[in-house]
Every structure is written in structure tokens, then in C-alpha cells.
Short mmCIF file of C-alpha atoms in Angstrom, two decimals:
data_model
loop_
_atom_site.label_atom_id
_atom_site.label_comp_id
_atom_site.label_asym_id
_atom_site.label_seq_id
_atom_site.Cartn_x
_atom_site.Cartn_y
_atom_site.Cartn_z
CA MET T 877 81.17 108.86 83.37
CA ARG T 878 79.02 105.74 83.67
CA ILE T 879 80.36 102.41 84.96
CA ALA T 880 80.62 101.08 81.38
CA GLU T 881 83.05 103.86 80.46
CA LEU T 882 84.96 103.50 83.73
CA SER T 883 85.24 99.79 83.01
CA GLU T 884 86.47 100.37 79.48
CA ARG T 885 89.01 103.05 80.39
CA SER T 886 90.41 101.01 83.28
CA SER T 887 90.17 97.63 81.50
CA VAL T 888 88.54 96.27 84.66
CA PRO T 889 85.12 94.50 84.51
CA GLY T 890 82.12 96.27 86.04
CA ALA T 891 81.63 93.46 88.55
CA THR T 892 85.20 93.95 89.81
CA ILE T 893 84.62 97.71 90.14
CA LYS T 894 81.53 97.01 92.26
CA TYR T 895 83.57 94.58 94.36
CA TYR T 896 86.22 97.26 95.01
CA THR T 897 83.42 99.62 96.09
CA ARG T 898 81.88 97.07 98.42
CA GLU T 899 85.31 96.41 99.96
CA GLY T 900 85.76 100.15 100.59
CA MET T 901 88.79 100.40 98.28
CA LEU T 902 86.92 102.66 95.85
CA PRO T 903 84.58 105.48 96.99
CA PRO T 904 81.02 105.00 95.72
CA GLY T 905 80.04 106.97 92.62
CA GLU T 906 77.37 109.67 92.70
CA ARG T 907 73.80 108.49 92.20
CA VAL T 908 72.31 110.52 89.35
CA GLY T 909 68.96 108.85 88.89
CA TYR T 910 67.31 105.50 88.98
CA ASN T 911 69.93 102.78 88.66
CA GLN T 912 72.58 105.18 87.35
CA THR T 913 75.83 106.14 89.03
CA ASP T 914 78.35 108.73 87.95
CA TYR T 915 82.13 108.29 88.35
CA ASP T 916 84.95 110.74 87.77
CA GLU T 917 88.69 110.79 87.10
CA ARG T 918 89.50 110.11 90.73
CA HIS T 919 87.70 106.79 90.52
CA LEU T 920 89.72 105.92 87.44
CA ALA T 921 92.96 106.90 89.16
CA ARG T 922 92.10 104.78 92.19
CA ILE T 923 91.36 101.70 90.08
CA ARG T 924 94.67 102.14 88.28
CA LEU T 925 96.45 102.34 91.63
CA ILE T 926 94.75 99.14 92.81
CA ARG T 927 95.70 97.33 89.58
CA ALA T 928 99.31 98.51 89.77
CA LEU T 929 99.63 97.26 93.34
CA LEU T 930 98.03 93.96 92.35
CA GLU T 931 99.79 93.28 89.05
CA VAL T 932 103.20 94.89 89.48
CA GLY T 933 103.51 95.09 93.26
CA LYS T 934 102.03 91.56 93.61
CA LEU T 935 100.10 92.62 96.73
CA LYS T 936 97.11 90.60 97.86
CA ILE T 937 93.65 92.21 97.89
CA THR T 938 93.62 92.37 101.70
CA GLU T 939 97.01 94.12 101.66
CA ILE T 940 95.78 96.60 99.05
CA ARG T 941 92.75 97.30 101.23
CA ASP T 942 95.10 98.18 104.10
CA VAL T 943 97.26 100.60 102.11
CA VAL T 944 94.28 102.24 100.44
CA ALA T 945 92.66 102.74 103.85
CA ALA T 946 95.92 104.34 105.05
CA ILE T 947 95.93 106.75 102.08
CA ASP T 948 92.29 107.66 102.74
CA ASP T 949 92.78 108.23 106.47
CA HIS T 950 93.76 111.87 106.08
CA GLU T 951 94.76 112.19 109.73
CA LEU T 952 97.28 109.36 109.52
CA PRO T 953 100.85 110.71 109.58
CA ILE T 954 103.10 109.84 106.64
CA ARG T 955 105.44 107.77 108.80
CA SER T 956 102.49 105.53 109.67
CA VAL T 957 101.48 105.27 106.00
CA LEU T 958 105.04 104.12 105.33
CA ALA T 959 104.76 101.47 108.03
CA VAL T 960 101.45 100.19 106.61
CA ALA T 961 102.84 100.13 103.05
CA GLN T 962 106.00 98.32 104.16
CA HIS T 963 103.97 95.77 106.03
CA ALA T 964 101.62 95.16 103.09
CA ALA T 965 104.43 94.87 100.54
CA SER T 966 106.38 92.40 102.69
CA GLY T 967 103.80 89.60 102.69
CA THR T 968 104.18 86.90 105.30
CA THR T 969 107.59 86.11 106.71
CA THR T 970 108.55 83.08 108.76
CA GLU T 971 109.37 84.03 112.35
CA PRO T 972 113.15 84.60 112.58
CA SER T 973 115.30 83.10 115.33
CA ARG T 974 116.52 85.24 118.21
CA ALA T 975 120.11 84.80 117.08
CA ALA T 976 119.38 86.08 113.57
CA THR T 977 117.28 88.95 114.91
CA SER T 978 120.11 90.04 117.17
CA THR T 979 122.61 89.79 114.30
CA VAL T 980 120.43 92.18 112.27
CA ARG T 981 120.02 94.47 115.30
CA SER T 982 123.82 94.67 115.72
CA PHE T 983 124.16 95.38 112.03
CA ALA T 984 121.60 98.22 112.29
CA ASP T 985 123.36 99.66 115.35
CA ARG T 986 126.73 99.50 113.61
CA HIS T 987 125.34 101.64 110.78
CA ASP T 988 123.30 103.95 113.06
CA TRP T 989 120.03 102.76 111.59
CA LEU T 990 117.20 103.40 114.05
CA VAL T 991 114.77 100.59 113.38
CA SER T 992 111.79 99.44 115.47
CA GLU T 993 111.20 95.84 116.56
CA GLU T 994 108.22 95.47 114.22
CA ASN T 995 109.92 96.72 111.06
CA PRO T 996 108.92 94.10 108.45
CA GLY T 997 112.27 94.55 106.71
CA LEU T 998 114.15 93.61 109.88
CA LEU T 999 112.08 90.43 110.21
CA ALA T 1000 112.56 89.53 106.54
CA VAL T 1001 116.32 90.08 106.71
CA ALA T 1002 116.61 88.01 109.90
CA ALA T 1003 114.54 85.19 108.38
CA THR T 1004 116.84 85.23 105.35
CA LEU T 1005 119.93 84.93 107.58
CA ASP T 1006 118.33 81.89 109.22
CA ARG T 1007 118.07 80.28 105.80
CA PHE T 1008 121.65 81.14 104.92
CA ALA T 1009 122.73 79.38 108.12
CA LYS T 1010 120.60 76.30 107.38
CA LEU T 1011 122.14 76.15 103.91
CA ASP T 1012 125.61 76.32 105.49
CA ARG T 1013 126.13 79.66 103.75
CA SER T 1014 126.69 81.94 106.74
CA ASP T 1015 129.37 83.61 104.58
CA LEU T 1016 126.47 85.35 102.81
CA GLU T 1017 125.85 87.43 105.95
CA GLN T 1018 128.62 89.67 104.67
CA MET T 1019 126.11 90.91 102.11
CA LEU T 1020 124.55 93.04 104.85
CA ASP T 1021 127.59 95.22 105.43
CA ALA T 1022 128.50 95.21 101.75
CA PHE T 1023 125.07 96.44 100.69
CA ALA T 1024 124.52 98.94 103.53
CA PRO T 1025 125.92 102.12 101.92
CA SER T 1026 124.06 101.48 98.63
CA ILE T 1027 120.80 100.72 100.40
CA GLU T 1028 121.20 103.85 102.49
CA ALA T 1029 121.58 105.95 99.34
CA ILE T 1030 118.48 104.37 97.82
CA ALA T 1031 116.37 104.83 100.95
CA SER T 1032 117.55 108.45 101.34
CA TYR T 1033 116.36 109.17 97.83
CA ASP T 1034 113.01 107.48 98.56
CA ILE T 1035 112.44 109.49 101.71
CA ASP T 1036 113.59 112.78 100.17
CA ARG T 1037 111.15 112.44 97.27
CA VAL T 1038 108.31 112.12 99.74
CA ALA T 1039 109.63 114.93 101.97
CA GLU T 1040 109.45 117.29 98.97
CA VAL T 1041 105.67 116.86 98.71
CA LEU T 1042 104.94 116.58 102.43
CA GLU T 1043 102.67 119.67 102.45
CA ASP T 1044 100.30 117.77 100.13
CA ARG T 1045 99.55 114.93 102.53
CA ASP T 1046 97.52 112.80 100.10
CA LEU T 1047 100.09 113.04 97.31
CA ALA T 1048 102.80 112.17 99.83
CA ALA T 1049 100.81 109.14 101.03
CA GLU T 1050 100.30 107.90 97.49
CA THR T 1051 103.97 108.42 96.67
CA VAL T 1052 104.92 106.34 99.72
CA VAL T 1053 102.63 103.50 98.66
CA ILE T 1054 103.71 103.48 95.01
CA GLY T 1055 107.38 103.88 95.90
CA THR T 1056 107.27 101.02 98.36
CA ALA T 1057 105.31 98.47 96.29
CA LEU T 1058 106.47 99.33 92.76
CA GLY T 1059 109.90 100.47 93.91
CA ASP T 1060 110.68 96.89 94.99
CA THR T 1061 110.07 95.67 91.43
CA LEU T 1062 112.17 98.49 90.02
CA LEU T 1063 115.03 97.73 92.38
CA THR T 1064 115.18 93.99 91.85
CA GLY T 1065 114.70 94.47 88.09
CA MET T 1066 117.59 96.94 87.90
CA ARG T 1067 119.75 94.54 89.88
CA ARG T 1068 119.16 91.82 87.28
CA MET T 1069 120.08 94.19 84.48
CA ALA T 1070 123.30 95.26 86.16
CA GLN T 1071 124.17 91.66 87.08
CA GLU T 1072 123.91 90.50 83.48
CA SER T 1073 126.04 93.37 82.30
CA ILE T 1074 128.76 92.80 84.90
CA ALA T 1075 128.68 88.99 84.48
CA ARG T 1076 129.55 89.44 80.79
CA THR T 1077 132.89 90.93 81.71
CA ARG T 1078 133.67 88.89 84.86
CA TYR T 1079 132.70 85.33 83.87
CA THR T 1080 135.08 84.84 80.99
CA PRO T 1081 135.94 81.58 79.20
CA PRO T 1082 136.98 78.88 79.94
CA GLU T 1083 134.56 79.22 82.88
CA GLN T 1084 132.24 81.44 80.72
CA MET J 436 119.69 57.93 106.84
CA ARG J 437 116.17 56.62 106.27
CA ILE J 438 113.34 58.79 104.92
CA ALA J 439 111.89 59.18 108.45
CA GLU J 440 115.10 60.80 109.65
CA LEU J 441 115.42 62.92 106.50
CA SER J 442 111.85 64.06 107.05
CA GLU J 443 112.48 64.93 110.67
CA ARG J 444 115.75 66.78 110.07
CA SER J 445 114.30 68.78 107.18
CA SER J 446 110.85 69.29 108.76
CA VAL J 447 109.32 68.19 105.45
CA PRO J 448 106.78 65.30 105.29
CA GLY J 449 107.89 62.04 103.65
CA ALA J 450 105.19 62.38 100.98
CA THR J 451 106.61 65.77 99.98
CA ILE J 452 110.14 64.32 99.81
CA LYS J 453 108.85 61.60 97.47
CA TYR J 454 107.13 64.26 95.39
CA TYR J 455 110.40 66.21 95.04
CA THR J 456 112.09 62.99 93.90
CA ARG J 457 109.39 62.23 91.33
CA GLU J 458 109.68 65.79 89.99
CA GLY J 459 113.44 65.35 89.58
CA MET J 460 114.26 68.11 92.09
CA LEU J 461 115.86 65.63 94.51
CA PRO J 462 118.08 62.73 93.37
CA PRO J 463 116.68 59.33 94.39
CA GLY J 464 118.16 57.75 97.49
CA GLU J 465 120.14 54.52 97.38
CA ARG J 466 118.10 51.32 97.60
CA VAL J 467 119.55 49.24 100.43
CA GLY J 468 117.12 46.36 100.57
CA TYR J 469 113.47 45.57 100.24
CA ASN J 470 111.44 48.77 100.58
CA GLN J 471 114.33 50.67 102.16
CA THR J 472 116.14 53.68 100.77
CA ASP J 473 119.17 55.45 102.12
CA TYR J 474 119.66 59.23 101.96
CA ASP J 475 122.69 61.34 102.83
CA GLU J 476 123.61 64.92 103.76
CA ARG J 477 123.37 66.06 100.14
CA HIS J 478 119.70 65.12 100.08
CA LEU J 479 119.13 67.12 103.24
CA ALA J 480 120.97 70.11 101.76
CA ARG J 481 118.90 69.95 98.58
CA ILE J 482 115.62 69.86 100.50
CA ARG J 483 116.73 72.88 102.52
CA LEU J 484 117.56 74.72 99.31
CA ILE J 485 114.12 73.92 97.87
CA ARG J 486 112.40 75.12 101.06
CA ALA J 487 114.43 78.33 101.17
CA LEU J 488 113.52 79.14 97.55
CA LEU J 489 109.88 78.34 98.28
CA GLU J 490 109.43 80.05 101.63
CA VAL J 491 111.84 82.98 101.50
CA GLY J 492 112.35 83.42 97.75
CA LYS J 493 108.60 82.88 97.15
CA LEU J 494 109.36 80.90 93.99
CA LYS J 495 106.76 78.55 92.56
CA ILE J 496 107.49 74.80 92.38
CA THR J 497 107.89 74.93 88.58
CA GLU J 498 110.39 77.78 88.94
CA ILE J 499 112.32 75.85 91.59
CA ARG J 500 112.42 72.85 89.25
CA ASP J 501 114.02 75.05 86.59
CA VAL J 502 116.75 76.45 88.83
CA VAL J 503 117.52 73.07 90.41
CA ALA J 504 117.83 71.56 86.91
CA ALA J 505 120.24 74.37 86.01
CA ILE J 506 122.39 73.65 89.09
CA ASP J 507 122.41 69.94 88.24
CA ASP J 508 123.33 70.46 84.57
CA HIS J 509 127.07 70.49 85.22
CA GLU J 510 127.87 71.56 81.66
CA LEU J 511 125.73 74.69 81.90
CA PRO J 512 127.90 77.83 82.13
CA ILE J 513 127.42 80.07 85.15
CA ARG J 514 126.11 82.94 83.05
CA SER J 515 123.28 80.68 81.89
CA VAL J 516 122.55 79.59 85.47
CA LEU J 517 122.25 83.29 86.32
CA ALA J 518 119.79 83.80 83.45
CA VAL J 519 117.66 80.85 84.61
CA ALA J 520 117.73 82.04 88.24
CA GLN J 521 116.80 85.60 87.24
CA HIS J 522 113.95 84.35 85.11
CA ALA J 523 112.62 82.08 87.87
CA ALA J 524 112.85 84.74 90.57
CA SER J 525 111.06 87.36 88.44
CA GLY J 526 107.73 85.55 88.13
CA THR J 527 105.37 86.71 85.43
CA THR J 528 105.52 90.28 84.21
CA THR J 529 102.97 92.05 82.05
CA GLU J 530 104.33 92.78 78.56
CA PRO J 531 105.81 96.31 78.61
CA SER J 532 105.07 98.91 75.94
CA ARG J 533 107.62 99.71 73.24
CA ALA J 534 107.98 103.22 74.59
CA ALA J 535 108.82 102.03 78.12
CA THR J 536 111.18 99.37 76.78
CA SER J 537 113.07 101.94 74.77
CA THR J 538 113.24 104.27 77.80
CA VAL J 539 114.89 101.48 79.77
CA ARG J 540 117.22 100.66 76.85
CA SER J 541 118.35 104.31 76.69
CA PHE J 542 118.87 104.27 80.43
CA ALA J 543 121.02 101.13 80.14
CA ASP J 544 123.06 102.61 77.27
CA ARG J 545 123.59 105.82 79.23
CA HIS J 546 125.14 103.81 82.06
CA ASP J 547 127.04 101.39 79.77
CA TRP J 548 125.00 98.44 80.97
CA LEU J 549 125.10 95.66 78.38
CA VAL J 550 121.73 93.97 78.74
CA SER J 551 120.03 91.49 76.41
CA GLU J 552 116.47 91.87 75.09
CA GLU J 553 115.24 88.96 77.21
CA ASN J 554 116.65 90.12 80.53
CA PRO J 555 113.70 89.66 82.92
CA GLY J 556 114.82 92.70 84.91
CA LEU J 557 114.60 94.92 81.85
CA LEU J 558 111.04 93.71 81.21
CA ALA J 559 110.05 94.22 84.86
CA VAL J 560 111.50 97.74 84.96
CA ALA J 561 109.78 98.69 81.69
CA ALA J 562 106.45 97.30 82.92
CA THR J 563 106.85 99.37 86.10
CA LEU J 564 107.46 102.54 84.06
CA ASP J 565 104.22 101.83 82.16
CA ARG J 566 102.39 101.80 85.48
CA PHE J 567 104.03 105.02 86.63
CA ALA J 568 102.79 106.66 83.40
CA LYS J 569 99.26 105.31 83.85
CA LEU J 570 99.26 106.64 87.41
CA ASP J 571 100.38 110.05 86.07
CA ARG J 572 103.61 109.63 88.00
CA SER J 573 106.15 109.78 85.19
CA ASP J 574 108.26 111.85 87.59
CA LEU J 575 109.12 108.54 89.26
CA GLU J 576 111.21 107.57 86.18
CA GLN J 577 113.96 109.63 87.75
CA MET J 578 114.37 106.78 90.22
CA LEU J 579 116.24 104.86 87.51
CA ASP J 580 119.13 107.30 87.23
CA ALA J 581 119.09 108.01 90.94
CA PHE J 582 119.38 104.32 91.85
CA ALA J 583 121.85 103.32 89.11
CA PRO J 584 125.16 103.81 90.97
CA SER J 585 123.88 102.02 94.09
CA ILE J 586 122.47 99.13 92.06
CA GLU J 587 125.75 98.84 90.18
CA ALA J 588 127.66 98.56 93.44
CA ILE J 589 125.28 95.86 94.69
CA ALA J 590 125.41 93.85 91.44
CA SER J 591 129.22 94.12 91.32
CA TYR J 592 129.42 92.63 94.77
CA ASP J 593 127.00 89.83 93.75
CA ILE J 594 129.01 88.95 90.67
CA ASP J 595 132.38 89.17 92.43
CA ARG J 596 131.26 86.75 95.13
CA VAL J 597 130.43 84.19 92.48
CA ALA J 598 133.60 84.89 90.49
CA GLU J 599 135.65 84.01 93.61
CA VAL J 600 134.31 80.44 93.60
CA LEU J 601 134.11 79.96 89.83
CA GLU J 602 136.54 77.03 89.81
CA ASP J 603 133.99 75.07 91.88
CA ARG J 604 131.20 75.17 89.28
CA ASP J 605 128.50 73.61 91.48
CA LEU J 606 129.18 75.90 94.43
CA ALA J 607 129.15 78.87 92.05
CA ALA J 608 125.81 77.74 90.56
CA GLU J 609 124.25 77.38 94.00
CA THR J 610 125.60 80.77 95.08
CA VAL J 611 124.01 82.34 92.00
CA VAL J 612 120.64 80.78 92.78
CA ILE J 613 120.65 81.65 96.49
CA GLY J 614 121.99 85.15 95.84
CA THR J 615 119.33 85.85 93.24
CA ALA J 616 116.28 84.48 95.05
CA LEU J 617 117.16 85.23 98.68
CA GLY J 618 119.17 88.34 97.80
CA ASP J 619 115.95 90.02 96.62
CA THR J 620 114.40 89.55 100.05
CA LEU J 621 117.54 90.80 101.75
CA LEU J 622 117.66 93.89 99.54
CA THR J 623 114.03 94.94 99.89
CA GLY J 624 114.15 94.15 103.61
CA MET J 625 117.22 96.32 104.13
CA ARG J 626 115.55 99.11 102.18
CA ARG J 627 112.60 99.07 104.58
CA MET J 628 114.94 99.23 107.57
CA ALA J 629 116.88 102.19 106.16
CA GLN J 630 113.66 103.95 105.11
CA GLU J 631 112.26 103.80 108.62
CA SER J 632 115.48 105.10 110.07
CA ILE J 633 115.74 108.01 107.64
CA ALA J 634 112.02 108.84 107.85
CA ARG J 635 112.44 109.37 111.60
CA THR J 636 114.74 112.30 110.98
CA ARG J 637 113.14 113.74 107.80
CA TYR J 638 109.40 113.60 108.53
CA THR J 639 109.33 115.87 111.52
CA PRO J 640 106.28 117.40 113.24
CA PRO J 641 103.94 119.11 112.47
CA GLU J 642 103.77 116.87 109.38
CA GLN J 643 105.17 113.85 111.25
#
């Protein structure tokens, strides 16, 4: 298809498509004559992935470039794709204190979670504990232990879904990226649904 | 304390403190003479709350203004504070399709979740399903049912923690806001930790 059709089917302007190509996020189309380029379904699929990461995953363009490069690096092992996707989807985190970091480390040890120093989740959790402490709400640290079994079940499901398709490396890589970036939105969205439902029964009048 | 001390203890410039006051997010200090204003620990606590929502919760200033107004409206029932906090923490979502919305509604019914039309989580989940479909990954819809029991456990814990302090309305309101905005970061962070740990055992060589 020509760029006009690609633009129409993806609802993305031609200039943006060219920008994605220049940035290496989209492979160039095939030149089929003077000033004409041909694109196929894979280009369309890639643009849709970029838009999903941007609009639902709320990733920045530079973060999308990183995860797309990880998908396209066919030698990169899936565990490394996961690390890149996690890093991209985490955005910037304020540096946590040593005390909070060691609290999260002890928590991980207590639950037999083997987590590296650079795991962006560990840093985000530790930074959150620092804020709880500053807000005089250190009681909220209990959330860690309370949530652990549920989070473990969720993460097991995530990893199993990818393990099922591990022989198709590129599909596995894409599943990791989508699951990480869009899975966050799914998870927090579901939490809000369940909270509303449970609040209806627990917060009864006179307190409402 | 004077504004200089408030600024130092909160690590927020005086001009920003004045801006928060003008925007109604921070109550004015007490005038104690010509060109002098006195602030107390509650001002410091409020600034720390604002900064936590901004830096860890990634809320926009207008969203923070909404949740702070909800905390300060002492007549507002806790269920409504929860709705405001959920809305603020969800950011903007693309309008989901009818088909995706009805898929999420059926899912909620199947699990006896009583969720209103306007629940921002419902909209976010439906919009995510639309993206899965566009990416030809409708198989990922199974995540909903797979995650449901874990999410229910997490949300129950959230709601119970607030129910415990319901007689102190303002503490309950603040707990709702912190739990919603910072809880998201905690949850997604913990998921990344658990994923890394589980991936270590499941993605074994030669696939790594």
C-alpha cells in the first residue's frame, strides 16, 4: 500500500509515519519507482503498536524507541526484552533512600523474590516507601506483604503467557512489551473497578 | 514557622508555596504582622502530600487540586472522595468502543463486581481491550479473568484499610487519596519485581 493508505488505515499523519521511519521505529517501505514507496501489513502493525504504547501505555517517544529496538534485535534474549520494557514503562523515579531500598530488599528476600539491584520496580517501590514515611504514613508499608501473594499470581500468569510462545522469539518479545506497558493500565483499571464495588458494601451510612 | 523555614523543610521554593496557596491547594498561613505569615505542621504535611502526588503519583496540578479539594470538603462522603481520586489518578483515556465496554461489563457481572458507568477503571480497561484487538492480540483479554481474584484481594485490602479509620473522616479521605495515587506505583513496581524473579526460573537457556 502507499503511504496515503497506510496513513488512513492507521489514523496517523504521513509526516508522523516518516518521523517514525527516520527514528528507526518503523522499517523503511520498499521503493517501487520514482518518489513512491510501498508498505505492507507489518508496517501497519508496527504503527499500531507504537500508538498503543504512546496512548494507552503513556510511554514517551524515546522509551518507545528503546522497546521497539529491543523487539527488533532478534538476538536479544527475552529476559533482556523484559528488562528494557520494564525500564521504559517505569518512567523516571526519584532516587530512593538506602533505608527504603533495604526495606524492599528484605521484603523480597522474605518472599523468595530474586530481584536485581537495577530492577525499576524495586526502585519505584522504595521511592514510594520514602514518600509514605515523609507523609507520616509508614503504616502503609504493610501493603507490601499484603499484596505479595496477589502480585505473585499476576506476575506468574504474565510470565507463563510469554513462556508458551517462547519458540517464536519475536511474538514473545512483542507479548512482553504489550503485557508490560498495557498490562499496567489493565491492572490499575481493574483495581478501580473492584474498589468501587467493594466500597459500596463496606462504606455504609452514616459514614457512607 | 516562616515561609523560609517551610520552604527549607519541604524543599519547595517560596514562590511555589505561594502558588499552591493562590490555587487553593494550601490554606493561607496566619498573618502575624506586617508582611509576615506564620505556617504550621499542617502546611508542611499538605505540601508533602502535593509533592508525593506530583512526583510519585505523576498527577497533574489540576488533578491534585481536585483531590485536595475533595479532602478539604469535610461533608463529602468517602465513596465520593474515592471516585474523585480514581478519576484524578487515571488521567485521560481514549473513548472505548461499545463492544469493548460491553465485554468489560460482562466481565464485571460474571465476577459480581458492581461498577458504575463512569468508573474510570472500566473506561481504561475497555480502551485497553480495544488496543489488544487492533494489535490482533484479542487473546490477551483472558488476562481479565486471570487477574480478577488477585485484583479483588488487593482492592479488598485497600477498602478495609480505609474502613478501619472511617470515624476519622479526614484521615480516611487522605488514606484514600494516597492509596489510590501511590498505590498504583507500588502495585506496578511490585509486579516488575515478581516478574523478574519468576522469569529467572521460567525462561531458561537455550531460549534464555
